[in-house]
Every structure is written in structure tokens, then in C-alpha cells.
XYZ file of C-alpha atoms in Angstrom:
255
model
C 59.206 -55.024 -54.030
C 62.865 -54.012 -53.793
C 64.575 -55.658 -50.847
C 67.789 -55.003 -49.029
C 69.311 -58.130 -50.564
C 68.598 -56.845 -54.040
C 70.249 -53.531 -53.214
C 73.291 -55.334 -51.780
C 73.632 -57.358 -54.997
C 73.481 -54.131 -57.014
C 76.045 -52.276 -54.914
C 79.152 -53.678 -56.712
C 77.720 -52.474 -59.990
C 76.564 -49.166 -58.618
C 80.053 -48.523 -57.250
C 81.687 -48.966 -60.692
C 82.923 -45.742 -62.241
C 81.461 -46.428 -65.614
C 78.025 -47.440 -64.277
C 76.309 -44.190 -65.106
C 73.981 -42.666 -67.636
C 76.656 -40.999 -69.805
C 78.764 -44.102 -70.214
C 75.688 -46.238 -70.848
C 74.576 -43.885 -73.612
C 77.891 -44.410 -75.362
C 77.587 -48.185 -75.208
C 73.868 -48.642 -75.767
C 71.151 -45.994 -75.600
C 68.473 -48.534 -74.707
C 70.457 -49.736 -71.717
C 71.148 -46.178 -70.501
C 67.587 -45.740 -69.194
C 67.772 -49.033 -67.292
C 71.062 -47.971 -65.737
C 69.605 -44.691 -64.561
C 66.469 -46.449 -63.307
C 68.459 -48.996 -61.186
C 70.446 -46.181 -59.605
C 67.221 -44.284 -58.812
C 65.559 -47.362 -57.332
C 68.600 -48.111 -55.133
C 68.656 -44.471 -53.978
C 64.885 -44.555 -53.426
C 65.300 -47.703 -51.317
C 67.873 -45.978 -49.107
C 65.697 -42.958 -48.644
C 62.547 -45.008 -48.166
C 64.333 -47.136 -45.578
C 64.612 -44.026 -43.420
C 61.202 -42.653 -44.391
C 59.157 -45.785 -43.592
C 59.859 -45.697 -39.823
C 59.057 -42.007 -39.927
C 55.774 -42.748 -41.706
C 54.978 -45.454 -39.185
C 55.825 -43.090 -36.360
C 53.769 -40.394 -38.097
C 50.790 -42.718 -38.287
C 51.308 -43.655 -34.646
C 51.562 -40.017 -33.617
C 48.565 -39.132 -35.751
C 46.624 -41.841 -33.949
C 47.786 -40.488 -30.645
C 46.931 -36.997 -31.823
C 43.447 -38.119 -32.850
C 42.951 -39.756 -29.456
C 44.305 -36.685 -27.705
C 42.077 -34.505 -29.857
C 39.069 -36.587 -28.880
C 40.041 -36.289 -25.239
C 40.553 -32.561 -25.750
C 37.151 -32.229 -27.386
C 35.541 -34.173 -24.556
C 37.358 -32.037 -22.004
C 36.354 -28.894 -23.888
C 32.722 -30.013 -23.883
C 32.921 -30.640 -20.152
C 34.615 -27.295 -19.729
C 31.845 -25.586 -21.713
C 29.203 -27.303 -19.578
C 30.968 -26.289 -16.380
C 31.395 -22.780 -17.725
C 27.662 -22.600 -18.422
C 26.970 -23.845 -14.899
C 29.463 -21.320 -13.554
C 27.830 -18.518 -15.546
C 24.420 -19.518 -14.174
C 25.738 -19.648 -10.612
C 27.555 -16.340 -11.149
C 24.334 -14.747 -12.394
C 22.497 -16.065 -9.309
C 25.308 -14.762 -7.111
C 25.218 -11.341 -8.774
C 21.434 -11.179 -8.364
C 21.717 -12.227 -4.707
C 24.433 -9.616 -4.086
C 22.306 -6.959 -5.802
C 19.305 -7.911 -3.663
C 21.525 -7.917 -0.579
C 22.801 -4.426 -1.404
C 19.255 -3.207 -2.013
C 18.196 -4.628 1.367
C 21.199 -3.002 3.034
C 20.311 0.326 1.417
C 16.677 -0.023 2.532
C 17.796 -0.948 6.031
C 20.124 2.061 6.167
C 17.368 4.362 4.916
C 14.957 2.893 7.476
C 17.592 3.334 10.196
C 18.039 6.976 9.240
C 14.273 7.516 9.289
C 14.048 5.838 12.692
C 16.855 8.019 14.037
C 15.194 11.126 12.646
C 11.835 10.046 14.054
C 13.418 9.314 17.442
C 15.128 12.698 17.443
C 11.856 14.360 16.455
C 9.901 12.527 19.157
C 12.518 13.395 21.747
C 12.563 16.999 20.545
C 8.796 17.225 20.721
C 8.515 15.374 24.013
C 8.770 18.661 25.865
C 5.765 19.929 23.946
C 3.530 17.165 25.290
C 2.504 19.121 28.364
C 1.805 22.245 26.357
C -0.183 20.269 23.777
C -2.143 18.569 26.543
C -2.956 21.916 28.104
C -3.832 23.386 24.699
C -6.103 20.437 23.939
C -7.859 20.892 27.265
C -8.149 24.613 26.578
C -9.635 23.909 23.139
C -12.179 21.577 24.682
C -13.113 24.299 27.158
C -13.400 26.820 24.338
C -15.704 24.509 22.402
C -17.859 23.923 25.472
C -17.989 27.650 26.256
C -18.386 28.783 22.647
C -22.165 29.378 22.820
C -21.942 31.563 25.923
C -18.912 33.469 24.589
C -20.677 34.198 21.310
C -23.766 35.300 23.235
C -21.692 37.767 25.273
C -19.910 39.025 22.117
C -23.172 39.618 20.248
C -24.694 41.341 23.293
C -21.628 43.553 23.519
C -21.847 44.508 19.823
C -25.604 45.063 19.926
C -26.172 46.929 23.207
C -23.002 48.365 24.768
C -22.243 51.022 22.136
C -24.014 54.002 23.821
C -22.360 53.440 27.229
C -19.007 54.249 28.761
C -16.523 51.694 30.064
C -18.094 51.429 33.528
C -21.599 50.690 32.261
C -20.292 48.292 29.669
C -18.566 46.273 32.400
C -21.775 46.389 34.453
C -23.766 45.053 31.497
C -21.314 42.172 31.085
C -21.597 41.298 34.773
C -25.412 41.308 34.562
C -25.361 39.117 31.439
C -22.949 36.648 33.042
C -25.229 36.430 36.101
C -28.239 35.647 33.918
C -26.213 33.033 32.027
C -25.144 31.432 35.309
C -28.768 31.236 36.345
C -29.646 29.687 32.974
C -26.624 27.330 33.200
C -25.184 28.587 29.930
C -21.402 27.903 29.973
C -18.978 30.698 29.095
C -15.327 31.523 29.708
C -14.855 33.169 33.109
C -11.801 35.102 31.901
C -13.280 36.000 28.524
C -11.467 38.829 26.709
C -14.066 40.225 24.329
C -11.687 42.478 22.330
C -9.284 39.570 21.903
C -12.166 37.387 20.717
C -13.519 39.904 18.195
C -10.300 41.343 16.711
C -6.667 40.274 16.405
C -3.628 42.215 17.623
C -2.421 42.984 14.096
C -5.676 44.777 13.285
C -5.516 46.726 16.530
C -1.946 47.760 15.727
C -3.052 48.934 12.298
C -5.865 50.964 13.898
C -3.382 52.593 16.242
C -1.212 53.597 13.261
C -4.332 55.096 11.660
C -4.934 57.328 14.699
C -7.153 55.261 17.035
C -6.018 55.571 20.709
C -4.682 52.429 22.351
C -6.906 52.423 25.466
C -9.497 49.650 26.014
C -12.507 51.912 25.473
C -11.218 53.174 22.110
C -10.449 49.638 20.946
C -13.947 48.511 21.981
C -15.397 51.449 20.039
C -13.337 50.451 17.008
C -14.719 46.927 17.261
C -18.296 48.188 17.436
C -17.713 50.479 14.446
C -16.255 47.725 12.275
C -18.192 44.645 13.478
C -21.722 45.868 14.310
C -24.369 45.524 11.608
C -25.861 49.002 12.285
C -24.284 52.310 11.357
C -22.598 53.757 14.441
C -23.143 57.265 15.801
C -19.829 58.587 17.150
C -19.820 61.189 19.928
C -16.285 62.413 19.282
C -15.498 65.736 21.069
C -11.729 65.316 20.595
C -11.949 64.321 16.913
C -9.917 61.112 17.428
C -12.597 58.908 15.886
C -12.930 61.238 12.910
C -9.167 61.134 12.230
C -9.139 57.351 12.531
C -12.066 56.837 10.146
C -10.563 59.197 7.557
C -7.226 57.372 7.622
C -8.852 53.950 7.699
C -11.126 54.565 4.714
C -8.787 56.824 2.733
C -7.932 54.095 0.229
C -11.598 53.088 -0.111
C -12.682 56.398 -1.701
C -14.258 57.918 1.454
C -15.975 61.212 0.680
C -16.145 63.781 3.497
C -18.643 66.618 3.521
C -16.776 69.337 5.416
């Protein structure tokens, strides 16, 4: 309730040299407290005069701060929402980029396979003619298989006692009968090649069997025929071959 007018009325007294607590105590102790109180109230008024605008400004600024804080909170909420949307879009983008990279990798792998396949096809293109001929040859072999087997079994069963000339004559007679009976067979049939492979023949040669056609035919008859062969062997070549061939099988020889 102190006003500026009241403070102005007190100023002449407050400016007096003897208007203080010590002097008042000397005059009247009861008045000394009032003197000190009036000085404090006048001083408080001066300070409060400066503080009140600051308080008002503080309240104003606090109001502005509260409004700004509300705006900030609203903006932060919007920012959080946008950030969530951005995170969702970023996740979709990352997934799309990952799928894109996977597709690119698959496409590159497919391209490499296609290039390899093209190179392989081009590399094997030259084999087409040979494969075609081989396929035709296989078909001919299948068609002629019965006659070829018939000639091979006849050779194993009946040509053993004869020399090369009579064996060839027997084959010619058999082929003539098969032509009359319309039994297909290979015109250029190689009976030794049909009945034994080259590796076996090479092994026989290392074991002492001569490399001529008659000796190889005899070796085939010895190893393939179901009956025990009787070897007429004046030079002992067959005997040497059989000993070497059966040496590891425990062959016992009665000298």
C-alpha cells in the first residue's frame, strides 16, 4: 500500500542525519523500531519499483515461453510423425534397393550362364555332324545286332579247328545264308574287335601271344568259348602265353 507520494513525504525525514536506528535508540527505544521500519519500507519501495516491471516482463516472457513451448511441442510431435513416416519410407526404400540388387545379381548370374551355355553350344556345334553319324551308326548296330551276334557265336563254336583261310570261308558261307534268310548284319563286321577290346589284346601280347590276326582269334576262342580248347602248338607260343596269363591264378603245370 506504500505509494510514491508517501515515499516523497518521508524523504525529508529520511535524509536527516539523526534519522537512524542508533539515534532513535538514544531518544526512545520504542520509536527506534519504527524508524528502522520506515527506512526499510522506503528502500523496499525503491527496489520494488524496479522489480515490478521486471516481474511483469517475466510474466509476459513466461507466457511467451509457454506459448513457444506449446508450439515447440506441437512442432516436435509433427517432427516425430514425419520422422516415423520417413523411417517407414526409408525401410521400404532399403527393401526395394535390396530386392533390386538381388534381381541384378540374379540377372548377372543368368547372363553368365547364358554366355557359358552359348560358348558351350558354339564349341559343341562342330560335334553335331559326328554325333549325327554316331547316332546313325548306333541305329545300324542295333538293327544288325542279331546277325552280328549270330556270326560271333558261330565263330566261337565252329571255327576253332580251322586255319585262317577256312575260317574266312566259313564266315562267307554264313553271311550268304543270312542274306538268303534276310537276317541283317554288319557288312564290315570285325569279329575280333567285337569280342575283345584293344587293351586286352595288348595285355595278351605282353604275355607272349603273337600279334597276328590268327593268334588273336585263337586267344579269343580260348578265353570266350564255353568248351575247353585243344591247342595244336608246335612252336610253344600258346603254351608260353597261357603260363604267363594264368601265373597269378595258381596255374599248375604237369611237366
